[in-house]
Coordinates of C-alpha atoms and ligand atoms in Angstrom, one line a residue:
M1 CA -85.3 32.3 -125.8
S2 CA -84.8 29.2 -128.1
Q3 CA -81.7 27.5 -127.0
A4 CA -81.2 25.3 -130.2
T5 CA -78.7 21.8 -128.9
D6 CA -75.6 21.0 -131.3
T7 CA -77.9 18.1 -133.1
D8 CA -80.4 20.7 -133.9
V9 CA -78.3 22.7 -135.9
R10 CA -78.8 22.4 -139.9
E11 CA -76.7 23.2 -142.7
D12 CA -75.3 26.5 -142.7
G13 CA -76.2 29.4 -145.4
R14 CA -74.7 31.8 -146.8
I15 CA -76.1 35.6 -146.3
E16 CA -76.6 37.2 -149.6
S17 CA -77.9 40.7 -149.2
V18 CA -78.0 43.0 -145.8
S19 CA -81.6 45.6 -145.8
G20 CA -81.4 46.7 -142.6
P21 CA -82.9 44.4 -140.0
V22 CA -83.5 42.0 -143.4
V23 CA -81.1 39.6 -145.0
T24 CA -81.2 37.0 -146.9
A25 CA -79.3 34.1 -146.9
I26 CA -78.6 31.3 -149.7
D27 CA -78.4 27.0 -149.1
L28 CA -80.2 27.8 -145.7
D29 CA -81.5 24.9 -144.6
A30 CA -84.5 26.1 -142.0
R31 CA -88.2 26.3 -141.9
M32 CA -90.4 28.7 -141.3
N33 CA -90.6 31.2 -138.2
D34 CA -86.6 29.1 -137.4
V35 CA -84.7 30.9 -134.9
V36 CA -80.9 31.8 -136.6
Y37 CA -78.0 32.6 -136.1
V38 CA -77.0 35.5 -138.5
G39 CA -73.3 36.1 -139.4
N40 CA -69.8 35.5 -137.8
E41 CA -71.5 37.6 -135.3
G42 CA -73.7 35.1 -134.7
L43 CA -77.3 37.7 -134.6
M44 CA -80.1 36.4 -134.0
G45 CA -82.9 36.7 -136.5
E46 CA -86.2 34.3 -138.1
V47 CA -86.7 33.1 -141.2
I48 CA -90.4 35.2 -142.6
E49 CA -89.8 34.0 -145.7
I50 CA -88.6 31.3 -148.2
E51 CA -88.1 31.5 -152.2
G52 CA -87.0 28.2 -153.7
N53 CA -82.7 28.7 -152.6
I54 CA -83.2 31.8 -150.9
T55 CA -84.4 32.2 -147.4
T56 CA -85.4 35.4 -146.3
I57 CA -84.5 36.5 -141.9
Q58 CA -85.5 39.1 -140.0
V59 CA -82.5 39.9 -137.5
Y60 CA -83.6 41.1 -133.8
E61 CA -80.3 43.0 -133.8
E62 CA -77.7 45.5 -135.6
T63 CA -77.4 44.5 -138.3
S64 CA -75.0 46.9 -139.7
N65 CA -71.7 45.0 -139.3
V66 CA -72.6 42.2 -141.2
S67 CA -71.5 41.6 -145.4
P68 CA -72.8 39.1 -147.0
G69 CA -71.3 35.7 -147.6
E70 CA -70.8 35.5 -143.9
P71 CA -72.9 32.1 -142.7
V72 CA -76.0 31.6 -141.6
E73 CA -77.3 28.6 -139.3
S74 CA -80.6 27.2 -138.7
T75 CA -81.6 26.2 -135.2
G76 CA -84.3 24.2 -136.6
S77 CA -86.9 25.7 -133.8
P78 CA -89.3 28.9 -133.8
L79 CA -89.0 32.0 -132.2
S80 CA -90.4 30.4 -129.1
V81 CA -90.6 31.7 -125.4
D82 CA -89.1 29.8 -122.3
L83 CA -92.0 29.8 -119.6
G84 CA -91.9 29.0 -116.2
P85 CA -91.5 30.6 -112.9
G86 CA -89.2 33.9 -112.8
M87 CA -90.9 35.5 -116.0
L88 CA -92.6 37.6 -112.4
D89 CA -90.1 40.6 -111.6
A90 CA -88.5 39.5 -115.0
I91 CA -88.2 42.8 -117.4
Y92 CA -87.3 41.6 -121.0
D93 CA -86.1 42.8 -124.5
G94 CA -88.5 41.8 -127.8
V95 CA -87.1 37.9 -127.7
Q96 CA -87.2 37.1 -123.8
R97 CA -83.7 38.0 -123.0
P98 CA -83.4 40.0 -119.1
L99 CA -82.0 43.4 -120.2
D100 CA -80.2 43.3 -116.7
V101 CA -78.5 40.0 -117.5
L102 CA -77.9 42.0 -121.1
E103 CA -77.2 45.3 -119.4
Q104 CA -74.3 42.7 -116.8
K105 CA -72.7 41.1 -120.2
M106 CA -72.0 44.4 -122.1
N107 CA -71.9 47.2 -118.6
S108 CA -73.7 49.5 -121.1
A109 CA -78.2 50.1 -121.4
F110 CA -77.7 49.6 -124.9
L111 CA -78.6 46.2 -126.4
D112 CA -75.0 44.9 -128.0
R113 CA -74.9 42.3 -130.8
G114 CA -74.4 38.9 -130.5
V115 CA -75.7 38.2 -127.4
D116 CA -77.9 35.9 -125.4
A117 CA -78.8 35.2 -122.7
P118 CA -81.5 32.2 -121.3
G119 CA -84.8 33.8 -120.6
I120 CA -85.3 32.5 -117.4
D121 CA -82.9 31.9 -114.6
L122 CA -81.1 28.2 -115.3
E123 CA -79.7 28.3 -111.7
K124 CA -81.6 29.3 -109.5
T125 CA -83.7 26.6 -107.8
W126 CA -87.9 26.7 -106.5
E127 CA -89.0 24.5 -104.3
F128 CA -91.7 22.4 -106.0
T129 CA -95.2 21.3 -104.1
P130 CA -96.3 18.1 -105.8
E131 CA -100.1 17.7 -106.9
V132 CA -100.5 14.7 -108.3
E133 CA -99.7 11.2 -107.1
V134 CA -97.2 8.6 -108.6
G135 CA -100.1 6.4 -110.1
D136 CA -102.4 9.6 -111.0
E137 CA -103.5 9.8 -115.1
V138 CA -101.6 13.4 -116.0
E139 CA -102.5 14.9 -119.9
P140 CA -101.4 17.5 -121.1
N141 CA -101.9 21.1 -119.6
D142 CA -102.8 18.9 -116.5
I143 CA -101.0 21.2 -113.4
V144 CA -98.6 18.7 -112.1
G145 CA -97.4 20.8 -108.7
T146 CA -97.3 24.2 -107.6
V147 CA -93.5 27.0 -107.0
P148 CA -94.4 29.9 -104.5
E149 CA -92.6 31.9 -107.3
T150 CA -93.4 34.8 -105.7
P151 CA -95.1 36.0 -102.5
S152 CA -98.4 37.2 -104.7
I153 CA -98.2 34.6 -106.8
D154 CA -98.1 30.7 -107.2
H155 CA -96.5 29.3 -110.4
K156 CA -98.3 26.5 -111.1
V157 CA -95.9 23.3 -113.7
M158 CA -97.9 21.7 -116.1
V159 CA -97.8 19.2 -118.5
P160 CA -96.2 20.9 -122.0
P161 CA -99.4 21.2 -123.9
D162 CA -96.9 19.5 -126.9
Y163 CA -96.9 16.0 -124.5
E164 CA -98.7 12.7 -124.2
G165 CA -98.9 12.6 -121.0
G166 CA -99.9 9.0 -119.2
E167 CA -98.8 8.1 -115.9
V168 CA -96.8 9.2 -113.2
T169 CA -94.5 6.8 -111.9
A170 CA -92.1 9.2 -110.4
I171 CA -92.5 13.3 -108.2
E172 CA -91.1 14.4 -105.3
A173 CA -91.4 17.3 -103.6
G174 CA -87.8 19.3 -103.1
D175 CA -85.9 22.3 -104.7
Y176 CA -84.3 22.2 -108.2
T177 CA -84.2 23.7 -111.0
V178 CA -85.9 25.2 -114.3
E179 CA -84.0 22.1 -115.8
D180 CA -84.4 19.4 -113.2
T181 CA -86.7 16.2 -113.9
V182 CA -89.7 17.2 -111.0
V183 CA -91.8 14.8 -112.6
E184 CA -91.5 10.9 -114.5
L185 CA -94.4 9.5 -116.8
D186 CA -94.7 6.1 -117.6
N187 CA -94.6 6.2 -121.6
G188 CA -90.7 8.2 -120.5
E189 CA -91.6 11.8 -121.2
E190 CA -90.1 13.5 -118.6
I191 CA -91.4 17.2 -117.1
T192 CA -89.6 19.8 -115.9
M193 CA -90.8 23.1 -114.1
H194 CA -90.2 25.1 -117.6
Q195 CA -91.9 24.8 -121.5
E196 CA -91.2 26.6 -124.9
W197 CA -93.7 27.5 -126.9
P198 CA -93.8 29.2 -130.7
V199 CA -94.3 32.7 -130.2
R200 CA -97.0 32.8 -133.5
E201 CA -98.8 29.9 -132.5
A202 CA -102.0 30.9 -129.8
R203 CA -101.3 28.1 -126.4
P204 CA -104.3 25.6 -126.7
A205 CA -107.2 26.5 -124.8
N206 CA -110.7 24.3 -124.5
E207 CA -113.5 27.3 -125.9
K208 CA -113.6 31.2 -125.6
Q209 CA -116.4 32.3 -122.8
T210 CA -119.0 35.4 -122.5
P211 CA -116.9 37.3 -120.6
T212 CA -119.5 38.0 -118.0
T213 CA -116.4 39.8 -115.1
P214 CA -115.4 43.3 -115.5
L215 CA -111.4 44.1 -115.2
V216 CA -111.7 46.5 -112.7
S217 CA -109.4 49.2 -113.2
G218 CA -109.9 52.1 -110.4
Q219 CA -110.4 55.0 -113.0
R220 CA -113.5 55.5 -113.2
I221 CA -114.4 56.6 -116.9
L222 CA -113.9 53.1 -117.2
D223 CA -115.2 51.2 -115.1
G224 CA -118.2 53.1 -115.1
L225 CA -119.4 54.4 -118.3
F226 CA -117.0 52.0 -120.2
P227 CA -116.0 49.4 -119.0
I228 CA -113.9 46.1 -119.8
A229 CA -114.4 42.6 -118.6
K230 CA -111.6 40.2 -118.0
G231 CA -110.9 38.6 -121.4
G232 CA -112.1 41.2 -123.0
T233 CA -109.8 43.6 -125.5
A234 CA -109.9 47.9 -125.6
A235 CA -108.1 49.7 -128.0
I236 CA -106.4 53.1 -126.1
P237 CA -106.5 55.8 -129.8
G238 CA -104.6 59.6 -128.8
P239 CA -103.1 61.6 -130.1
F240 CA -98.7 62.9 -128.8
G241 CA -99.3 63.7 -124.8
S242 CA -103.0 63.6 -124.7
G243 CA -102.1 60.7 -121.6
K244 CA -101.7 57.3 -123.8
T245 CA -99.1 56.1 -121.3
V246 CA -100.5 57.2 -118.7
T247 CA -104.0 55.2 -118.7
Q248 CA -101.8 52.0 -119.9
H249 CA -100.1 52.5 -116.9
Q250 CA -102.5 53.0 -114.7
L251 CA -104.3 50.2 -116.1
A252 CA -101.1 48.1 -115.2
K253 CA -101.2 48.7 -111.2
W254 CA -104.6 49.6 -110.5
A255 CA -106.6 46.5 -112.5
D256 CA -107.4 43.6 -110.5
A257 CA -105.6 41.3 -113.0
D258 CA -103.3 38.4 -110.7
I259 CA -101.4 39.2 -114.0
V260 CA -99.8 42.4 -115.4
V261 CA -97.3 41.7 -119.0
Y262 CA -96.7 45.5 -120.1
V263 CA -95.5 45.2 -123.2
G264 CA -93.6 48.9 -124.1
C265 CA -93.6 48.6 -127.7
G266 CA -91.1 51.5 -130.0
E267 CA -92.3 53.7 -127.1
R268 CA -89.0 56.5 -126.2
G269 CA -86.9 54.8 -124.1
N270 CA -87.5 57.0 -121.3
E271 CA -90.8 56.5 -120.9
M272 CA -89.5 52.8 -121.0
T273 CA -87.3 53.7 -118.4
E274 CA -89.8 55.6 -115.8
V275 CA -92.5 52.1 -115.7
I276 CA -88.7 50.7 -115.0
E277 CA -87.4 52.6 -112.2
D278 CA -91.9 53.5 -111.2
F279 CA -93.0 50.2 -110.7
P280 CA -90.9 48.0 -108.9
E281 CA -91.8 50.9 -106.3
L282 CA -94.6 50.4 -106.3
E283 CA -97.7 48.4 -103.9
D284 CA -100.3 46.1 -104.8
P285 CA -103.1 47.4 -103.4
T286 CA -104.8 43.6 -102.9
T287 CA -101.8 42.1 -101.8
G288 CA -99.8 44.7 -99.9
N289 CA -96.5 43.2 -101.6
A290 CA -94.6 44.4 -104.3
L291 CA -96.1 45.4 -107.5
M292 CA -94.0 43.9 -110.0
D293 CA -94.4 39.9 -107.7
R294 CA -97.3 40.1 -110.1
T295 CA -95.7 41.8 -113.4
C296 CA -94.1 40.9 -116.6
L297 CA -92.5 43.7 -118.6
I298 CA -91.4 43.8 -121.9
A299 CA -89.5 46.4 -123.4
N300 CA -88.4 47.5 -127.1
T301 CA -87.3 50.8 -126.5
S302 CA -87.4 52.9 -130.5
N303 CA -83.7 52.8 -130.1
M304 CA -83.7 48.9 -130.1
P305 CA -83.8 46.5 -133.4
V306 CA -87.1 47.3 -134.9
A307 CA -87.7 43.1 -136.0
A308 CA -87.3 42.7 -132.0
R309 CA -90.0 44.9 -132.4
E310 CA -92.5 42.9 -134.4
S311 CA -92.3 39.7 -132.0
C312 CA -92.5 41.2 -129.4
V313 CA -96.0 41.6 -128.7
Y314 CA -96.0 38.1 -129.8
T315 CA -93.3 37.6 -126.4
G316 CA -96.2 39.3 -124.4
I317 CA -99.2 37.2 -125.7
T318 CA -97.2 34.2 -124.9
I319 CA -96.7 34.8 -121.2
A320 CA -100.1 35.9 -120.9
E321 CA -101.2 33.4 -122.2
Y322 CA -99.3 30.7 -120.2
F323 CA -100.6 32.3 -116.8
R324 CA -104.0 32.3 -118.2
D325 CA -103.2 28.6 -118.3
M326 CA -102.4 28.3 -114.9
G327 CA -106.0 29.7 -114.0
Y328 CA -104.4 33.4 -113.7
D329 CA -106.2 36.6 -115.1
V330 CA -103.4 38.2 -116.9
A331 CA -103.8 41.5 -118.3
L332 CA -101.4 42.7 -120.8
M333 CA -101.0 46.6 -121.9
A334 CA -98.8 47.3 -125.4
D335 CA -97.8 50.5 -125.9
S336 CA -98.4 51.2 -128.5
T337 CA -98.8 48.7 -130.9
S338 CA -98.5 51.9 -134.1
R339 CA -95.1 51.0 -134.0
W340 CA -95.7 48.1 -133.6
A341 CA -97.2 48.1 -137.0
E342 CA -95.0 50.4 -138.1
A343 CA -92.2 47.8 -137.0
M344 CA -94.4 45.6 -139.8
R345 CA -94.9 48.0 -142.6
E346 CA -90.4 49.2 -142.7
I347 CA -89.8 44.7 -142.4
S348 CA -92.4 44.7 -145.2
S349 CA -91.0 47.1 -147.0
R350 CA -87.3 45.7 -147.3
L351 CA -89.2 42.7 -148.0
E352 CA -90.3 44.7 -151.2
E353 CA -94.2 43.7 -150.9
M354 CA -96.8 45.9 -152.8
P355 CA -97.9 48.6 -150.2
G356 CA -101.3 48.6 -148.7
E357 CA -102.5 51.9 -147.6
E358 CA -100.3 54.2 -146.3
G359 CA -97.3 52.2 -146.4
Y360 CA -98.8 49.6 -144.2
P361 CA -98.7 45.7 -145.7
A362 CA -101.8 44.4 -146.7
Y363 CA -101.9 41.8 -143.9
L364 CA -101.6 44.8 -141.3
A365 CA -105.5 44.1 -140.0
A366 CA -105.0 39.6 -140.1
R367 CA -102.0 40.6 -137.9
L368 CA -104.0 42.8 -135.2
A369 CA -106.8 40.8 -135.6
E370 CA -104.2 37.6 -135.2
F371 CA -103.0 39.7 -132.2
Y372 CA -106.3 40.4 -129.9
E373 CA -107.9 37.5 -131.1
R374 CA -105.8 35.9 -128.6
A375 CA -107.2 37.4 -125.6
G376 CA -110.5 36.4 -124.2
Y377 CA -111.8 33.9 -121.4
F378 CA -111.6 30.6 -121.6
S379 CA -112.0 27.4 -120.6
N380 CA -108.6 26.0 -120.1
V381 CA -107.5 22.5 -121.4
N382 CA -106.3 21.5 -117.5
G383 CA -109.8 22.4 -117.1
T384 CA -109.1 25.7 -114.7
E385 CA -110.8 29.0 -116.6
G386 CA -108.5 31.7 -116.9
S387 CA -108.7 35.0 -118.8
V388 CA -106.0 37.6 -121.0
S389 CA -107.4 41.1 -121.4
V390 CA -105.8 43.5 -124.3
I391 CA -105.4 46.2 -124.2
G392 CA -104.2 48.3 -127.0
A393 CA -102.8 51.6 -127.5
V394 CA -102.5 53.6 -130.5
S395 CA -100.6 56.5 -131.0
P396 CA -102.5 57.9 -134.6
P397 CA -100.0 60.8 -136.5
G398 CA -101.5 63.9 -135.8
G399 CA -103.9 62.4 -134.1
D400 CA -106.4 61.2 -136.4
F401 CA -108.2 58.4 -136.1
S402 CA -109.1 57.7 -140.2
E403 CA -105.5 56.4 -140.4
P404 CA -105.1 52.5 -141.1
V405 CA -104.5 50.8 -137.7
T406 CA -106.6 53.0 -135.9
Q407 CA -109.3 51.9 -138.1
N408 CA -108.2 49.1 -138.3
T409 CA -108.2 48.0 -134.5
L410 CA -111.8 50.2 -134.2
R411 CA -113.7 46.7 -135.6
I412 CA -111.5 44.2 -133.8
V413 CA -112.1 45.3 -129.8
K414 CA -114.6 46.1 -127.8
T415 CA -114.5 49.0 -125.9
F416 CA -112.6 51.9 -126.8
W417 CA -112.0 54.2 -125.1
A418 CA -110.7 57.2 -126.7
L419 CA -108.9 60.3 -126.0
D420 CA -108.8 63.5 -126.9
A421 CA -106.5 66.9 -127.2
D422 CA -109.0 69.3 -126.7
L423 CA -109.3 67.6 -123.4
A424 CA -106.3 66.8 -122.2
E425 CA -105.4 71.1 -123.3
R426 CA -108.0 71.5 -120.8
R427 CA -106.2 69.3 -117.9
H428 CA -109.4 67.5 -117.7
F429 CA -107.4 64.0 -117.0
P430 CA -108.3 61.4 -118.1
A431 CA -108.5 63.0 -121.8
I432 CA -111.3 61.0 -122.7
N433 CA -113.5 61.3 -124.8
W434 CA -116.6 60.1 -123.7
D435 CA -118.8 60.9 -126.6
E436 CA -116.6 59.2 -129.0
S437 CA -115.9 55.9 -127.2
Y438 CA -117.8 52.6 -126.2
S439 CA -117.7 49.6 -124.4
L440 CA -119.6 46.7 -125.9
Y441 CA -119.1 44.8 -122.5
R442 CA -121.8 47.2 -121.1
D443 CA -124.4 44.8 -120.4
Q444 CA -122.9 41.2 -119.9
L445 CA -121.5 42.9 -117.1
D446 CA -124.1 45.3 -115.7
P447 CA -125.0 42.2 -113.2
W448 CA -121.5 42.5 -111.9
F449 CA -121.9 45.7 -110.8
V450 CA -125.6 45.7 -109.8
E451 CA -124.7 42.3 -107.8
N452 CA -121.2 43.8 -106.4
V453 CA -121.9 47.4 -105.6
D454 CA -125.6 48.8 -106.4
S455 CA -128.8 47.6 -107.6
D456 CA -128.9 51.3 -109.5
W457 CA -125.7 51.1 -111.2
P458 CA -127.0 50.7 -115.2
E459 CA -129.8 53.2 -113.7
T460 CA -127.3 55.8 -112.8
R461 CA -124.9 54.9 -115.8
Q462 CA -127.7 56.2 -117.5
W463 CA -128.9 59.0 -115.7
A464 CA -124.8 60.1 -116.6
V465 CA -124.9 59.8 -119.6
D466 CA -128.0 61.3 -120.6
V467 CA -126.9 64.5 -118.5
L468 CA -123.8 64.6 -121.0
D469 CA -125.3 64.1 -123.9
E470 CA -128.1 66.8 -122.4
E471 CA -125.0 69.3 -122.3
G472 CA -123.3 68.1 -125.6
E473 CA -126.7 69.6 -127.1
L474 CA -127.1 72.6 -124.8
Q475 CA -123.2 73.6 -125.3
E476 CA -124.6 74.3 -129.3
I477 CA -127.0 76.8 -128.3
V478 CA -124.8 78.5 -126.3
Q479 CA -122.4 79.3 -128.2
L480 CA -124.7 81.0 -129.9
V481 CA -126.9 82.8 -127.8
G482 CA -124.9 83.0 -124.3
K483 CA -125.6 80.4 -121.6
D484 CA -127.6 83.4 -119.8
A485 CA -130.4 83.2 -123.1
L486 CA -131.1 79.9 -121.8
P487 CA -134.3 78.7 -120.0
E488 CA -133.3 77.9 -115.8
D489 CA -134.4 74.2 -116.2
Q490 CA -131.4 73.6 -118.4
Q491 CA -128.4 76.3 -117.2
L492 CA -129.2 73.8 -113.9
T493 CA -128.3 70.6 -116.1
L494 CA -125.4 72.8 -117.2
E495 CA -124.3 72.5 -113.8
V496 CA -124.9 69.0 -113.0
A497 CA -122.8 68.6 -116.0
R498 CA -120.3 70.7 -115.1
Y499 CA -120.4 68.7 -111.7
L500 CA -120.2 65.0 -113.8
R501 CA -117.0 66.2 -115.6
E502 CA -115.4 67.7 -112.7
A503 CA -116.2 65.4 -110.3
Y504 CA -116.6 62.0 -112.0
L505 CA -114.9 61.7 -114.9
Q506 CA -112.1 64.2 -114.0
Q507 CA -109.3 61.8 -112.0
N508 CA -105.9 62.4 -111.2
A509 CA -103.9 59.7 -111.7
L510 CA -101.1 61.4 -110.3
H511 CA -102.7 62.0 -106.8
D512 CA -102.6 59.3 -104.1
V513 CA -105.5 58.4 -103.1
D514 CA -107.7 59.9 -106.4
T515 CA -105.5 57.4 -108.4
F516 CA -107.3 55.1 -107.7
C517 CA -110.9 54.9 -106.9
E518 CA -112.5 51.4 -106.0
P519 CA -116.5 50.7 -107.8
A520 CA -117.9 51.8 -105.0
K521 CA -116.6 54.7 -104.6
T522 CA -116.7 55.8 -108.2
Y523 CA -121.1 54.9 -107.6
G524 CA -120.8 57.0 -104.4
I525 CA -119.4 59.7 -106.5
L526 CA -122.1 59.6 -108.8
D527 CA -125.5 59.4 -106.1
A528 CA -123.4 62.5 -104.7
I529 CA -124.4 64.3 -107.8
Q530 CA -127.4 62.3 -108.7
T531 CA -128.7 63.8 -105.3
F532 CA -127.0 67.1 -106.0
N533 CA -129.5 67.0 -109.5
D534 CA -132.9 65.6 -107.4
E535 CA -132.3 68.4 -105.0
A536 CA -131.5 71.5 -107.3
F537 CA -134.4 70.4 -109.1
D538 CA -137.3 70.2 -106.9
A539 CA -136.1 73.7 -105.7
L540 CA -135.7 75.0 -108.6
D541 CA -139.5 74.1 -109.1
A542 CA -140.2 75.5 -105.5
G543 CA -140.0 79.0 -107.9
V544 CA -135.9 79.3 -105.9
P545 CA -133.7 80.5 -109.0
V546 CA -131.0 79.0 -110.4
E547 CA -128.6 81.2 -109.5
E548 CA -129.1 81.0 -105.7
I549 CA -129.1 76.7 -106.4
T550 CA -125.8 76.8 -108.2
D551 CA -124.1 79.2 -105.6
V552 CA -125.0 76.3 -102.2
E553 CA -122.0 76.1 -100.6
A554 CA -122.1 72.4 -100.0
A555 CA -121.7 72.3 -104.1
P556 CA -118.3 72.7 -104.5
R557 CA -117.4 69.9 -102.1
L558 CA -118.4 67.5 -104.9
N559 CA -115.5 67.9 -106.3
R560 CA -113.5 66.9 -103.1
I561 CA -114.9 63.7 -103.6
G562 CA -112.7 61.8 -105.2
V563 CA -109.3 63.0 -103.0
Q564 CA -111.3 61.7 -100.1
E565 CA -109.7 59.0 -98.4
D566 CA -112.9 58.1 -96.2
W567 CA -115.1 58.6 -99.1
E568 CA -118.2 56.7 -97.6
E569 CA -118.3 59.0 -94.3
Y570 CA -117.3 62.6 -96.4
I571 CA -119.8 61.1 -98.8
E572 CA -122.7 60.4 -96.5
D573 CA -122.4 63.9 -94.7
L574 CA -122.6 65.4 -97.9
K575 CA -125.6 64.4 -99.5
D576 CA -127.0 65.6 -95.8
E577 CA -125.9 69.3 -96.8
L578 CA -127.1 69.3 -100.0
A579 CA -130.2 68.6 -98.9
S580 CA -130.6 70.9 -95.6
Q581 CA -129.3 74.0 -97.7
L582 CA -131.4 73.7 -100.1
R583 CA -134.2 72.9 -99.1
E584 CA -133.3 75.8 -96.8
L585 CA -134.2 77.9 -99.9
Y586 CA -137.6 77.5 -100.1
Ligands
ATP601 N1 -105.1 60.9 -115.8 C1 -104.0 61.6 -115.7 N2 -103.7 62.6 -114.6 C2 -103.1 63.5 -114.2 N3 -102.0 63.7 -115.6 C3 -102.9 62.9 -116.7 C4 -103.0 62.0 -116.6 N4 -102.8 61.5 -118.4 C5 -102.8 62.3 -118.5 N5 -101.7 63.5 -117.8 C6 -100.6 64.6 -117.7 O1 -100.3 64.1 -119.4 C7 -99.2 63.9 -119.8 C8 -99.1 62.9 -121.2 O2 -99.3 61.4 -120.9 P1 -99.0 61.0 -121.4 O3 -97.3 60.7 -121.4 O4 -100.0 59.0 -121.2 O5 -99.1 60.9 -123.1 P2 -98.8 60.0 -124.8 O6 -100.4 59.9 -125.1 O7 -98.2 58.6 -124.5 O8 -98.4 60.5 -125.2 P3 -97.5 60.3 -126.3 O9 -97.6 60.7 -127.6 O10 -96.1 61.0 -126.4 O11 -96.6 58.2 -126.2 C9 -98.7 63.0 -118.4 O12 -97.2 63.3 -118.3 C10 -99.6 64.0 -117.4 O13 -99.3 65.0 -117.1
MG602 MG1 -96.8 57.5 -124.9

């Protein structure tokens, strides 16, 4: 996090009042969003309001020992992240302090007050390889060299966006710390391997493009029915225990992003501990390297200060944008945006602002929009293309989607994965409700699936959607009159729909094989169910009673495709079996 140099420090102010995370100071010479040090202990805070001589500060640490009269000093710089090699494999708090460094300093997992630590290791050396030569002209954001940050990711060293740029006068390969100058320009500018960027400001980019590539999640219902694009936005609303965190974890583990930024925002400590213990042991399915080699974790759990929770999503998205600028596809998960909104609400009420709906500040919708607006598939300033996909969990109290955070999020995001308490209760996982969920990317992503998976992808999906719709309607009748009162063809449709739910929509995140389903397998399962459907209806047309059709021995094998490693062979064999057994009936 931004460290002030002595020359930046301005005139001191004095604390006037303390209200939880909100402190007011008088006589402080500071600007909006400046980082300030509060009280005798020098707690870190940020200016959030200035009115005349009164400066209001949100403090990122416990304020219980802070009293009026104590000094406040401004660093003169806005709340920023320190961007450079060393962020992958790291675990930060909401203001980019590495948790392990903080822990060592305090010998406790609980953050104490007044402890500061740089966001990236200032002493570690990195092997820098130049990408430009002496005499080359470089502009802001241009890539000047690379550093093997982890076995999976080459870090691109870029000219900071706020530099002027110019002709390279010195550059040399070698081992450097992030503070060493690696490039000198003719205008005197010196480029190091790290740069700061204010978290509340989007990093510059040329233009957003219409995304046309899916962020493949390896989750059948997502890729198959409600895909998100690389550079897209998605929300996962769901009641308590319905699978928001599991879904976020699945995406962090399996989505085909180059970089994952996982923001644990205000959730229980044990959920984050799971991530911290679980993730380092996982392997990246595409590279075979450690998953953490491409992951940055930001943890602000419910027992950590609320103001740092407010800032953690900004820290996360700024890190994501920085990797986007290198030309990477980044996926950011935030669990949960509701806790973030609650942090806004708490701070707003301390400020005695006029409350909006359900006590949330009137600017809730604008803040959510600004955050999701930073997602996108971009042409970067340096000519590369990169994306930031944002997937936010939403935890509506009582699972009621009509509350303000869910409603405002719904208006912004283009993919909506609605989790459902009834499905979760029936152990139908992932408990994503296929009636309520949607993806506005479907049509623009179809060409990719057609080209990379199967030319029948859109038609097959539509067939599945239609069968599930029909099942929904038939179930209403079944409730009234019972299944046996239905005509045989409708009974058969219900059977096909059951296989769609059990073999296709359900997917066990805890099963070694089923946890990840590549798109070809996702398609293969649908194709197998469709084969069953077609053969079964042929048999029905030929006069075979529906009970005989549904009793066919091979059919239940559909439900075991998900757990097959050799699924291609299994599906081919199963399709043959289904056809021959059903044809034997007539
Ligand atoms: N895809 C899945 N496969 C298998 N089990 C799942 C799946 N999704 C959810 N579960 C089960 O549901 C439980 C609760 O899921 P999870 O912790 O993700 O819920 P949540 O919505 O994040 O809850 P909270 O509101 O408490 O944060 C998991 O512990 C797991 O047992
Ligand atoms: Mg959760």
